[in-house]
Short mmCIF file of C-alpha atoms in Angstrom, two decimals:
data_model
loop_
_atom_site.label_atom_id
_atom_site.label_comp_id
_atom_site.label_asym_id
_atom_site.label_seq_id
_atom_site.Cartn_x
_atom_site.Cartn_y
_atom_site.Cartn_z
CA MET A 19 32.48 85.46 187.19
CA TYR A 20 32.91 84.85 190.87
CA ILE A 21 32.70 81.35 192.03
CA CYS A 22 30.60 82.24 194.95
CA LEU A 23 30.00 79.82 197.73
CA MET A 24 27.71 81.89 199.88
CA TYR A 25 26.10 84.75 198.00
CA SER A 26 24.03 84.84 194.85
CA ASN A 27 25.71 86.02 191.68
CA GLU A 28 23.36 88.97 191.21
CA LEU A 29 24.23 90.27 194.65
CA ILE A 30 27.94 90.39 194.01
CA LYS A 31 28.02 91.32 190.35
CA GLY A 32 29.22 94.88 189.99
CA THR A 33 31.24 94.91 193.18
CA LEU A 34 34.23 93.13 191.64
CA LYS A 35 35.77 96.40 190.49
CA THR A 36 35.31 97.89 193.97
CA VAL A 37 36.91 94.84 195.59
CA VAL A 38 39.96 94.82 193.31
CA LEU A 39 40.59 98.57 193.42
CA SER A 40 40.21 98.84 197.20
CA LEU A 41 42.46 95.84 197.72
CA LEU A 42 45.16 97.46 195.61
CA ALA A 43 44.66 100.75 197.46
CA LYS A 44 45.33 98.92 200.70
CA LYS A 45 48.21 96.71 199.57
CA GLY A 46 50.02 98.93 197.08
CA ARG A 47 50.97 96.36 194.46
CA MET A 48 49.71 92.83 193.90
CA TYR A 49 49.83 90.16 191.23
CA GLY A 50 46.82 88.25 189.96
CA TYR A 51 47.17 85.05 191.96
CA GLU A 52 47.84 87.05 195.11
CA ILE A 53 44.57 88.92 194.63
CA THR A 54 42.51 85.73 194.31
CA GLN A 55 44.18 84.19 197.36
CA HIS A 56 43.75 87.35 199.38
CA VAL A 57 40.03 87.65 198.65
CA LYS A 58 39.58 83.99 199.50
CA GLU A 59 41.34 84.34 202.84
CA GLU A 60 39.78 87.67 203.86
CA THR A 61 36.25 86.37 203.21
CA GLU A 62 36.99 82.99 204.74
CA GLY A 63 36.22 81.39 201.40
CA LYS A 64 32.76 82.92 201.15
CA ILE A 65 33.78 84.80 198.03
CA GLN A 66 36.18 83.28 195.53
CA LEU A 67 37.39 85.22 192.54
CA THR A 68 37.97 83.15 189.44
CA GLU A 69 40.73 83.73 186.97
CA GLY A 70 38.10 84.03 184.27
CA ALA A 71 36.71 87.13 185.92
CA LEU A 72 39.83 88.68 187.38
CA TYR A 73 42.17 88.96 184.39
CA PRO A 74 39.69 90.45 181.94
CA LEU A 75 38.87 93.06 184.59
CA LEU A 76 42.53 93.84 185.32
CA HIS A 77 43.22 94.36 181.61
CA ARG A 78 40.17 96.56 181.24
CA LEU A 79 41.15 98.71 184.25
CA GLU A 80 44.66 99.02 182.83
CA ALA A 81 43.23 100.12 179.48
CA ASP A 82 41.04 102.65 181.28
CA GLY A 83 44.12 104.12 182.96
CA LEU A 84 43.21 103.09 186.52
CA LEU A 85 46.02 100.56 186.86
CA LEU A 86 49.71 100.36 185.99
CA THR A 87 51.72 97.19 185.60
CA GLU A 88 55.23 96.38 186.68
CA LYS A 89 56.96 93.33 185.29
CA VAL A 90 59.30 91.39 187.51
CA SER A 91 61.25 88.41 186.33
CA ILE A 92 60.78 85.35 188.53
CA GLY A 93 63.12 82.59 187.47
CA LYS A 94 62.00 81.62 183.99
CA ARG A 95 58.76 83.57 183.98
CA VAL A 96 57.45 87.10 184.25
CA ARG A 97 55.26 88.25 187.11
CA LYS A 98 53.04 91.25 186.50
CA TYR A 99 52.32 93.43 189.50
CA TYR A 100 49.35 95.75 189.33
CA ARG A 101 49.22 99.09 191.13
CA LEU A 102 46.80 102.02 191.16
CA THR A 103 47.41 105.17 189.17
CA LYS A 104 46.37 108.53 190.63
CA GLU A 105 43.09 108.20 188.81
CA GLY A 106 42.72 104.65 190.10
CA THR A 107 43.23 105.78 193.69
CA GLU A 108 40.50 108.39 193.33
CA SER A 109 38.21 105.87 191.69
CA ALA A 110 38.85 103.34 194.48
CA ALA A 111 38.00 105.89 197.16
CA SER A 112 34.76 106.97 195.52
CA LEU A 113 33.69 103.38 194.78
CA VAL A 114 34.28 102.32 198.39
CA GLU A 115 32.45 105.41 199.64
CA GLU A 116 29.56 104.70 197.29
CA PHE A 117 29.32 101.07 198.36
CA LYS A 118 29.39 101.93 202.07
CA GLU A 119 26.63 104.45 201.52
CA PHE A 120 24.66 101.85 199.55
CA SER A 121 25.11 99.23 202.23
CA LYS A 122 23.96 101.67 204.92
CA THR A 123 20.84 102.46 202.92
CA MET A 124 20.15 98.80 202.32
CA ASN A 125 20.56 98.10 206.03
CA ARG A 126 18.06 100.78 206.94
CA LEU A 127 15.62 99.60 204.30
CA LEU A 128 15.86 95.96 205.27
CA ASN A 129 15.72 96.62 209.02
CA ASN A 130 12.43 98.44 208.55
CA TYR A 131 11.25 95.60 206.38
CA THR A 132 12.01 93.02 209.05
CA LEU A 133 10.33 95.13 211.74
CA THR A 134 7.20 95.61 209.70
CA THR A 135 6.85 91.98 208.81
CA ALA A 136 7.51 91.08 212.42
CA TYR A 137 4.79 93.49 213.51
CA HIS A 138 2.27 92.07 211.10
CA GLY A 139 3.42 88.55 211.73
CA MET B 9 58.65 76.60 198.55
CA ALA B 10 58.48 74.47 195.43
CA GLU B 11 59.84 76.04 192.24
CA LEU B 12 58.92 74.81 188.79
CA ASN B 13 61.76 73.99 186.45
CA GLU B 14 62.24 75.43 182.97
CA HIS B 15 60.77 72.39 181.29
CA GLN B 16 57.57 72.53 183.35
CA ILE B 17 57.13 76.24 182.71
CA GLU B 18 57.51 75.69 178.97
CA LEU B 19 54.95 72.92 179.15
CA ILE B 20 52.43 75.19 180.85
CA SER B 21 53.18 78.07 178.48
CA ALA B 22 52.60 75.79 175.48
CA TYR B 23 49.38 74.55 177.03
CA ILE B 24 48.09 78.10 177.50
CA ARG B 25 48.96 79.03 173.91
CA GLN B 26 47.44 75.82 172.57
CA HIS B 27 44.19 76.62 174.30
CA GLY B 28 43.71 79.77 172.34
CA VAL B 29 45.37 82.54 174.32
CA ALA B 30 47.15 84.54 171.64
CA GLN B 31 47.56 87.81 173.48
CA ASP B 32 51.03 88.10 175.08
CA GLU B 33 50.04 90.23 178.06
CA LEU B 34 47.28 87.84 179.05
CA HIS B 35 49.54 84.84 178.43
CA ASP B 36 52.12 86.22 180.89
CA ASP B 37 49.43 86.84 183.51
CA LEU B 38 47.96 83.37 183.15
CA LEU B 39 51.33 81.65 183.05
CA ASP B 40 52.41 83.24 186.33
CA HIS B 41 49.02 82.53 187.84
CA VAL B 42 49.02 78.86 186.90
CA CYS B 43 52.66 78.39 187.97
CA THR B 44 52.10 80.04 191.35
CA SER B 45 49.00 78.01 191.95
CA ILE B 46 50.81 74.78 191.08
CA GLU B 47 53.72 75.70 193.34
CA HIS B 48 51.33 76.28 196.22
CA LYS B 49 49.60 72.98 195.63
CA MET B 50 52.96 71.21 195.40
CA ASP B 51 53.91 72.78 198.72
CA GLY B 52 50.77 71.14 200.04
CA GLY B 53 52.15 67.79 198.92
CA GLN B 54 50.58 67.30 195.48
CA ALA B 55 52.52 66.02 192.49
CA PHE B 56 53.08 68.42 189.57
CA GLU B 57 50.67 66.65 187.20
CA GLN B 58 47.85 66.59 189.74
CA ALA B 59 48.41 70.22 190.75
CA PHE B 60 48.42 71.27 187.09
CA ALA B 61 45.16 69.45 186.37
CA ASP B 62 43.48 70.91 189.47
CA THR B 63 44.57 74.43 188.62
CA ILE B 64 43.27 74.19 185.04
CA LYS B 65 39.94 72.98 186.39
CA LEU B 66 39.53 76.32 188.17
CA PHE B 67 39.20 78.06 184.81
CA GLY B 68 35.78 76.53 184.40
CA PRO B 69 34.13 74.92 181.40
CA GLY B 70 35.03 77.64 178.85
CA GLY B 71 38.65 77.26 179.85
CA LEU B 72 41.48 79.60 178.97
CA LYS B 73 40.00 80.64 175.67
CA GLN B 74 37.00 82.11 177.46
CA VAL B 75 39.26 84.23 179.64
CA GLN B 76 40.74 85.74 176.50
CA GLN B 77 37.29 86.15 174.95
CA GLN B 78 36.02 87.98 178.02
CA THR B 79 39.13 90.15 178.11
CA PHE B 80 38.48 91.16 174.50
CA GLU B 81 34.86 91.85 175.22
CA LEU B 82 35.61 93.97 178.26
CA LEU B 83 38.38 95.85 176.49
CA THR B 84 36.25 96.64 173.47
CA GLU B 85 32.87 97.13 175.02
CA MET B 86 31.27 100.01 173.16
CA ASN B 87 31.15 102.86 175.57
CA GLU B 88 27.75 104.40 176.24
CA THR B 89 28.23 107.40 173.95
CA MET B 90 29.37 105.26 171.04
CA LYS B 91 26.42 102.91 171.58
CA LYS B 92 23.98 105.81 171.58
CA VAL B 93 25.56 107.41 168.53
CA ALA B 94 25.50 104.12 166.58
CA PHE B 95 21.89 103.54 167.64
CA VAL B 96 20.75 107.00 166.55
CA PHE B 97 22.58 106.80 163.20
CA GLY B 98 21.30 103.29 162.50
CA LEU B 99 17.71 104.07 163.39
CA THR B 100 17.64 107.39 161.51
CA SER B 101 19.11 105.98 158.33
CA ALA B 102 16.87 102.89 158.39
CA PHE B 103 13.79 105.05 158.96
CA LEU B 104 14.70 107.58 156.25
CA LEU B 105 15.51 104.85 153.73
CA LEU B 106 12.28 102.96 154.35
CA ALA B 107 10.10 106.09 154.32
CA GLY B 108 11.96 107.42 151.27
CA THR B 109 11.44 104.14 149.43
CA ILE B 110 7.70 104.17 150.15
CA PHE B 111 7.40 107.85 149.12
CA LYS B 112 9.38 107.12 145.98
CA LEU B 113 7.20 104.18 145.00
CA MET B 114 4.06 106.26 145.64
CA HIS B 115 5.55 109.26 143.79
CA TRP B 116 4.95 111.50 146.80
CA PRO B 117 7.08 114.62 147.17
CA GLY B 118 10.06 114.58 149.52
CA ALA B 119 11.19 111.07 148.65
CA SER B 120 14.50 112.18 147.20
CA ILE B 121 15.70 114.15 150.19
CA MET B 122 14.84 111.23 152.51
CA VAL B 123 16.67 108.69 150.37
CA VAL B 124 19.74 110.92 150.05
CA LEU B 125 19.84 111.66 153.78
CA GLY B 126 19.23 108.02 154.71
CA GLY B 127 21.85 106.70 152.31
CA GLY B 128 24.30 109.38 153.42
CA ILE B 129 23.88 108.67 157.11
CA LEU B 130 24.11 104.92 156.52
CA SER B 131 27.27 105.00 154.44
CA LEU B 132 29.09 108.02 155.86
CA LEU B 133 28.18 107.86 159.56
CA TYR B 134 26.67 104.53 160.65
CA LEU B 135 28.98 102.14 158.80
CA PRO B 136 32.20 104.01 159.78
CA THR B 137 31.10 103.98 163.45
CA LEU B 138 30.63 100.22 163.27
CA LEU B 139 33.93 99.81 161.43
CA ILE B 140 35.87 101.69 164.12
CA HIS B 141 34.31 99.45 166.75
CA LYS B 142 34.98 96.28 164.75
CA LEU B 143 38.62 97.23 164.19
CA LYS B 144 39.16 97.91 167.88
CA GLU B 145 37.48 94.66 168.83
CA SER B 146 39.23 92.19 166.54
CA PRO B 147 42.79 90.98 166.22
CA ARG B 148 44.85 92.94 163.71
CA GLY B 149 44.82 90.15 161.11
CA ASP B 150 41.10 90.70 160.57
CA ALA B 151 41.52 94.32 159.52
CA LEU B 152 41.47 93.60 155.77
CA GLN B 153 38.25 91.62 156.12
CA HIS B 154 36.47 94.35 158.07
CA ILE B 155 37.77 97.25 155.98
CA SER B 156 36.86 95.52 152.71
CA GLY B 157 33.45 94.63 154.11
CA PHE B 158 32.64 98.16 155.18
CA VAL B 159 34.14 99.83 152.10
CA GLY B 160 32.16 97.43 149.91
CA LEU B 161 28.93 97.99 151.84
CA GLY B 162 29.49 101.75 151.97
CA LEU B 163 30.11 102.02 148.23
CA THR B 164 27.08 99.86 147.52
CA ALA B 165 24.89 102.01 149.77
CA VAL B 166 26.10 105.24 148.13
CA GLY B 167 25.67 103.60 144.71
CA VAL B 168 22.08 102.62 145.48
CA THR B 169 21.37 106.18 146.60
CA PHE B 170 22.88 107.53 143.37
CA LYS B 171 20.92 105.00 141.35
CA ILE B 172 17.65 106.01 143.00
CA MET B 173 18.44 109.68 142.43
CA HIS B 174 19.51 108.97 138.83
CA TRP B 175 22.78 110.72 139.48
CA PRO B 176 25.68 109.90 137.20
CA GLY B 177 28.26 107.40 138.42
CA ALA B 178 25.77 105.10 140.18
CA GLY B 179 26.80 102.11 138.09
CA PHE B 180 30.46 102.69 138.80
CA LEU B 181 29.86 102.94 142.57
CA LEU B 182 27.68 99.82 142.62
CA ILE B 183 30.17 97.80 140.61
CA GLY B 184 33.01 99.05 142.84
CA GLY B 185 31.11 98.15 146.01
CA MET B 186 29.97 94.73 144.84
CA THR B 187 33.42 93.89 143.48
CA THR B 188 35.08 94.82 146.78
CA LEU B 189 32.60 92.60 148.61
CA GLY B 190 32.97 89.78 146.12
CA LEU B 191 36.75 89.82 145.73
CA PHE B 192 37.80 90.55 149.31
CA TYR B 193 35.16 90.34 151.98
CA VAL B 194 33.28 87.18 151.00
CA PRO B 195 36.38 85.02 150.21
CA ILE B 196 38.18 86.16 153.41
CA TYR B 197 35.03 85.59 155.43
CA PHE B 198 34.52 82.04 154.20
CA PHE B 199 38.22 81.24 154.40
CA ARG B 200 38.23 82.26 158.06
CA GLN B 201 35.11 80.28 158.79
CA TYR B 202 36.72 77.28 157.13
CA LYS B 203 39.96 77.70 159.04
CA GLN B 204 38.17 78.02 162.35
CA SER B 205 35.92 75.14 161.23
CA SER B 206 33.14 77.13 162.77
CA ASN B 207 29.62 76.69 161.48
CA LYS B 208 28.27 79.91 162.93
CA PRO B 209 25.87 81.58 160.49
CA VAL B 210 26.72 84.96 158.98
CA THR B 211 26.21 87.68 161.55
CA LEU B 212 22.55 88.51 161.36
CA SER B 213 22.96 92.28 161.20
CA ALA B 214 25.49 92.16 158.37
CA ALA B 215 23.24 89.84 156.40
CA LEU B 216 20.28 92.15 156.97
CA VAL B 217 22.17 95.20 155.73
CA ALA B 218 23.26 93.33 152.62
CA MET B 219 19.75 92.05 151.95
CA THR B 220 18.23 95.51 152.35
CA CYS B 221 20.71 96.94 149.87
CA LEU B 222 19.92 94.25 147.31
CA ILE B 223 16.17 94.67 147.69
CA LEU B 224 16.52 98.42 147.26
CA VAL B 225 18.56 97.94 144.10
CA PHE B 226 15.96 95.68 142.57
CA ALA B 227 12.94 97.66 143.76
CA LEU B 228 14.12 101.03 142.61
CA THR B 229 16.08 100.62 139.42
CA ASN B 230 14.51 100.24 136.07
CA MET B 231 16.86 97.97 134.24
CA ARG B 232 14.36 97.05 131.55
CA THR B 233 15.81 97.02 128.08
CA SER B 234 13.90 96.03 125.02
CA SER B 235 14.71 95.89 121.36
CA GLU B 236 11.56 97.88 120.69
CA MET B 237 12.95 100.76 122.69
CA ASN B 238 16.18 100.63 120.76
CA ARG B 239 14.28 100.74 117.46
CA GLY B 240 12.50 103.78 118.89
CA LEU B 241 15.89 105.38 119.42
CA ALA B 242 16.80 104.99 115.78
CA LEU B 243 13.42 106.46 114.75
CA ILE B 244 14.02 109.55 116.84
CA SER B 245 17.30 110.34 115.16
CA GLU B 246 15.68 109.89 111.75
CA GLU B 247 12.81 112.14 112.63
CA LEU B 248 15.15 114.78 113.95
CA ALA B 249 17.16 114.66 110.75
CA ASN B 250 14.01 114.88 108.62
CA ALA B 251 12.68 117.80 110.60
CA ASN B 252 15.90 119.69 110.04
CA ASP B 253 15.89 118.99 106.30
CA ARG B 254 12.35 120.21 105.99
CA TYR B 255 13.17 123.31 107.93
CA MET B 256 15.73 124.21 105.25
CA GLU B 257 12.95 123.96 102.66
CA ILE B 258 10.74 126.15 104.84
CA ASP B 259 13.19 129.06 104.50
CA ALA B 260 12.67 128.95 100.74
CA LEU B 261 8.88 128.78 101.20
CA TYR B 262 8.87 131.84 103.45
CA GLU B 263 10.67 133.83 100.76
CA ARG B 264 7.91 132.95 98.34
CA ALA B 265 5.14 133.60 100.88
CA GLY B 266 6.13 137.24 101.27
CA SER B 267 5.99 139.19 104.49
CA SER B 268 2.36 139.58 105.39
CA GLU B 269 1.41 139.88 109.05
CA MET B 270 0.01 136.37 109.03
CA VAL B 271 3.16 134.88 107.57
CA SER B 272 5.44 136.52 110.10
CA ALA B 273 3.12 135.53 112.96
CA LEU B 274 3.11 131.96 111.70
CA ARG B 275 6.89 131.91 111.50
CA LYS B 276 7.24 133.39 114.99
CA ASN B 277 4.74 131.03 116.63
CA ALA B 278 6.09 127.93 114.94
CA SER B 279 9.61 128.76 116.11
CA ALA B 280 8.34 129.58 119.61
CA THR B 281 6.46 126.26 119.87
CA VAL B 282 9.47 124.27 118.64
CA ALA B 283 11.70 126.17 121.08
CA LEU B 284 9.30 125.45 123.95
CA LEU B 285 9.36 121.74 123.15
CA ASP B 286 13.18 121.90 122.99
CA ALA B 287 13.22 123.48 126.44
CA TYR B 288 11.05 120.64 127.74
CA LYS B 289 13.36 118.05 126.21
CA HIS B 290 16.48 119.64 127.66
CA HIS B 291 14.89 120.03 131.09
CA LEU B 292 13.71 116.43 131.15
CA ILE B 293 17.06 115.08 129.98
CA ALA B 294 18.98 117.28 132.42
CA TYR B 295 17.01 116.16 135.46
CA THR B 296 16.59 112.51 134.54
CA GLU B 297 20.23 112.07 133.55
CA GLY B 298 21.60 114.36 136.23
CA VAL B 299 23.47 116.62 133.79
CA SER B 300 23.41 120.37 133.23
CA ILE B 301 20.99 121.97 130.75
CA GLU B 302 23.95 122.82 128.51
CA GLU B 303 25.06 119.18 128.46
CA ALA B 304 21.47 118.07 127.89
CA LYS B 305 21.35 120.14 124.70
CA THR B 306 24.18 118.20 123.09
CA ILE B 307 23.57 114.70 124.41
CA ARG B 308 22.64 112.08 121.82
CA ALA B 309 19.51 110.03 122.38
CA SER B 310 21.45 106.77 122.26
CA ALA B 311 23.80 108.09 124.97
CA LEU B 312 21.03 108.57 127.54
CA ASN B 313 21.83 106.29 130.49
CA GLN B 314 18.42 106.71 132.07
CA ARG B 315 16.47 106.32 128.84
CA PHE B 316 14.25 103.61 130.31
CA SER B 317 13.52 105.45 133.52
CA TYR B 318 10.08 107.03 133.75
CA ASP B 319 9.68 108.26 137.31
CA VAL B 320 11.57 111.53 136.90
CA PRO B 321 9.92 112.52 133.58
CA THR B 322 6.48 111.67 134.97
CA HIS B 323 7.21 113.60 138.15
CA ILE B 324 8.35 116.68 136.21
CA LEU B 325 5.49 116.65 133.70
CA PHE B 326 2.63 115.80 136.06
CA ARG B 327 3.62 116.74 139.62
CA GLY B 328 6.49 119.14 139.14
CA GLU B 329 6.93 121.97 141.57
CA GLY B 330 9.78 124.37 142.30
CA GLU B 331 12.20 124.30 139.39
CA HIS B 332 9.87 121.94 137.51
CA ALA B 333 6.78 124.12 137.97
CA GLU B 334 6.91 125.63 134.47
CA PHE B 335 7.36 122.25 132.80
CA HIS B 336 3.91 120.81 133.35
CA ILE B 337 2.57 118.87 130.38
CA ASP B 338 -0.52 121.14 130.31
CA ARG B 339 1.65 123.95 128.93
CA VAL B 340 2.62 121.73 126.00
CA VAL B 341 -1.03 120.96 125.30
CA GLU B 342 -1.92 124.70 125.43
CA ALA B 343 0.97 125.69 123.16
CA VAL B 344 0.21 123.01 120.60
CA GLU B 345 -3.49 123.85 120.57
CA ALA B 346 -2.74 127.57 120.22
CA PHE B 347 -0.42 126.82 117.35
CA GLU B 348 -3.04 124.62 115.71
CA ALA B 349 -5.55 127.51 115.91
CA GLU B 350 -2.93 129.83 114.40
CA VAL B 351 -2.38 127.50 111.46
CA LEU B 352 -6.10 127.02 110.89
CA GLY B 353 -6.41 130.81 110.74
CA ALA B 354 -4.51 130.68 107.45
CA TYR B 355 -7.37 128.85 105.80
CA GLU B 356 -10.73 130.12 104.66
CA PRO B 357 -13.48 129.47 107.24
CA GLY B 358 -15.02 126.82 104.99
CA LEU B 359 -11.77 124.86 104.88
CA GLN B 360 -10.93 125.11 108.59
CA ALA B 361 -12.99 122.13 109.77
CA THR B 362 -11.50 119.86 107.12
CA MET B 363 -7.97 121.07 107.80
CA GLY B 364 -8.49 120.57 111.55
CA GLU B 365 -9.04 116.90 110.79
CA LEU B 366 -6.03 116.73 108.53
CA LEU B 367 -3.54 118.45 110.82
CA PRO B 368 -1.55 115.90 112.88
CA PHE B 369 -2.59 117.32 116.29
CA ASP B 370 -4.98 115.21 118.31
CA THR B 371 -4.63 116.72 121.78
CA GLU B 372 -8.41 116.66 122.34
CA LYS B 373 -8.58 112.95 121.67
CA ASN B 374 -9.23 110.51 124.52
CA TYR B 375 -7.60 107.10 124.81
CA THR B 376 -8.42 103.94 126.67
CA ILE B 377 -5.83 102.12 128.75
CA GLU B 378 -6.98 98.88 130.36
CA GLY B 379 -10.59 100.04 130.18
CA LYS B 380 -9.89 103.47 131.67
CA GLN B 381 -10.38 106.71 129.75
CA VAL B 382 -7.24 108.83 129.72
CA ASP B 383 -6.51 112.12 127.95
CA TRP B 384 -3.89 112.73 125.30
CA ALA B 385 -1.26 113.95 127.77
CA ALA B 386 -1.62 110.96 130.08
CA TYR B 387 -1.59 108.53 127.17
CA HIS B 388 1.60 109.90 125.65
CA PHE B 389 3.55 111.00 128.73
CA TYR B 390 2.36 109.45 131.99
CA LYS B 391 4.81 106.76 133.19
CA ILE B 392 6.45 106.74 129.79
CA PRO B 393 10.24 106.21 129.86
CA LEU B 394 12.45 109.20 129.08
CA ILE B 395 13.22 107.93 125.60
CA GLY B 396 9.50 107.68 124.78
CA VAL B 397 8.81 111.16 126.18
CA ILE B 398 11.66 112.69 124.17
CA SER B 399 10.51 110.82 121.09
CA GLU B 400 6.93 112.10 121.51
CA LEU B 401 8.13 115.70 121.98
CA THR B 402 10.28 115.41 118.86
CA ASN B 403 7.28 114.01 117.02
CA LEU B 404 5.30 117.08 118.09
CA GLN B 405 8.06 119.35 116.80
CA VAL B 406 8.00 117.56 113.46
CA ASN B 407 4.20 117.93 113.39
CA VAL B 408 4.50 121.64 114.11
CA ARG B 409 6.92 122.03 111.20
CA ASN B 410 4.67 119.97 108.97
CA ALA B 411 1.59 122.06 109.79
CA GLU B 412 3.62 125.24 109.31
CA MET B 413 4.71 124.05 105.89
CA GLN B 414 1.19 123.09 104.84
CA ALA B 415 -0.12 126.47 105.90
CA LEU B 416 2.68 128.21 103.97
CA LEU B 417 1.98 126.17 100.83
CA HIS B 418 -1.68 127.10 101.12
CA ILE B 419 -0.84 130.79 101.48
CA ILE B 420 1.49 130.66 98.46
CA SER B 421 -1.15 128.93 96.34
CA GLN B 422 -3.62 131.79 96.98
CA PRO B 423 -3.86 134.35 94.18
CA ALA B 424 -3.42 137.29 96.54
CA ALA B 425 -0.57 135.66 98.44
CA ALA B 426 1.22 138.90 99.13
CA ASP B 427 -1.83 140.53 100.70
CA PRO B 428 -3.38 139.52 104.01
CA PRO B 429 -6.39 137.34 103.20
CA SER B 430 -9.63 139.25 103.56
CA GLY B 431 -12.67 137.98 105.37
CA SER B 432 -14.25 136.68 102.15
#
């Protein structure tokens, strides 16, 4: 799961896949630690990915054919870089599109809500 | 940037393995992750030990093992279709088996088809679907446990279905299934539990399936054996032998009785009644034992596997429809009564009442079972095991031959034996 400093778990659940795929779409190839650090920096620490959530997801996406791995030897250990497959790229695009659409809808819905309560209040 | 030395990397790798991460791919990921994190922390001025401890803390309370567990779960999550398919198969087979069992116990029609369908779906569709999922989900070393478990359960389920249907081979299937469970699944299961020193109870669903199977076996099989029944078996063979011997004598009697119309009618009707009863016996044996009519004709009474089962004979004789329609017990009663009338016709009217009492047919008689009045057919055939039904039918055949012989002897003893008896 996310260790989330700002947002509730329910709110962010389900967006992890979108975050990881879109990040890889932007950056090309990344390794696990890099992804956690990147998310942490980009969100100014408001969202932190944990290892416990990230690696299971990466393995699942690889099994689903959305990701490819590349192994690079770093001194005495192996570093696994993840990159999108063609299918993964398409999936990333549609997930981002879907989330933007969702966020727009939510905005509209919640703006009205605030206005109405303000009016009654 | 700090770089960990070989010794430190080995230490971390060993730590990851020790904490339950067996999968190589995941191990490599985690090793690189932990190393990179430590290197970053060391760049920030921390000592190796402190950086290591801090990094491990990030994995949360479940630790590394939980990461692997979650990876497994995500990788093997049943997809929606598989879930739906398993759900439909499971629900259908459970429903059919339960309804079939109730119908069977109440002797309502349609029970058999439900039980066969339910058992078939359970063992041929539902269990294999679960097995495929289980095999995908667990490490390869567990394959023998899962395969033996599902093969054992599947065989048992098919065996129970066969047993309920009284099809041949049920015993073999049940023994095969139970043995597989007993010799492979159960020992492996407990050995694993012991090795993992886990005290988790048996998976609820597996236990439920096993329990249901056992209950079905006990509810629906008639395993009663009694020495009385076995004595009955011996009696039947004797009676059959006697009846045959007497029939040889009858040939001689017919020669002496001449060839009047009455004599030939008697001979024809006696043979027809005996043949009808034979047809009943063969039909009952064929359907109760699950053999062909031809096999039923040659099977020995002591070789009947289902000799103590009464539901099929009772169904055929009292509720039969379709292929059993012409084997209702009422037809036996009619035939025997018609034959009795035929035999009585051989006697002078003054003798008929007395002979009626003496002849061994008592189909008009009523009996009392537990305070309730029942007729002859119900008393002798309703819920009577196959062996008893066969024995009673044989007894009737012997009685037919006896009555035939008595009538013949009477005809021979008449002065005008060769002529048809006149009304006087």
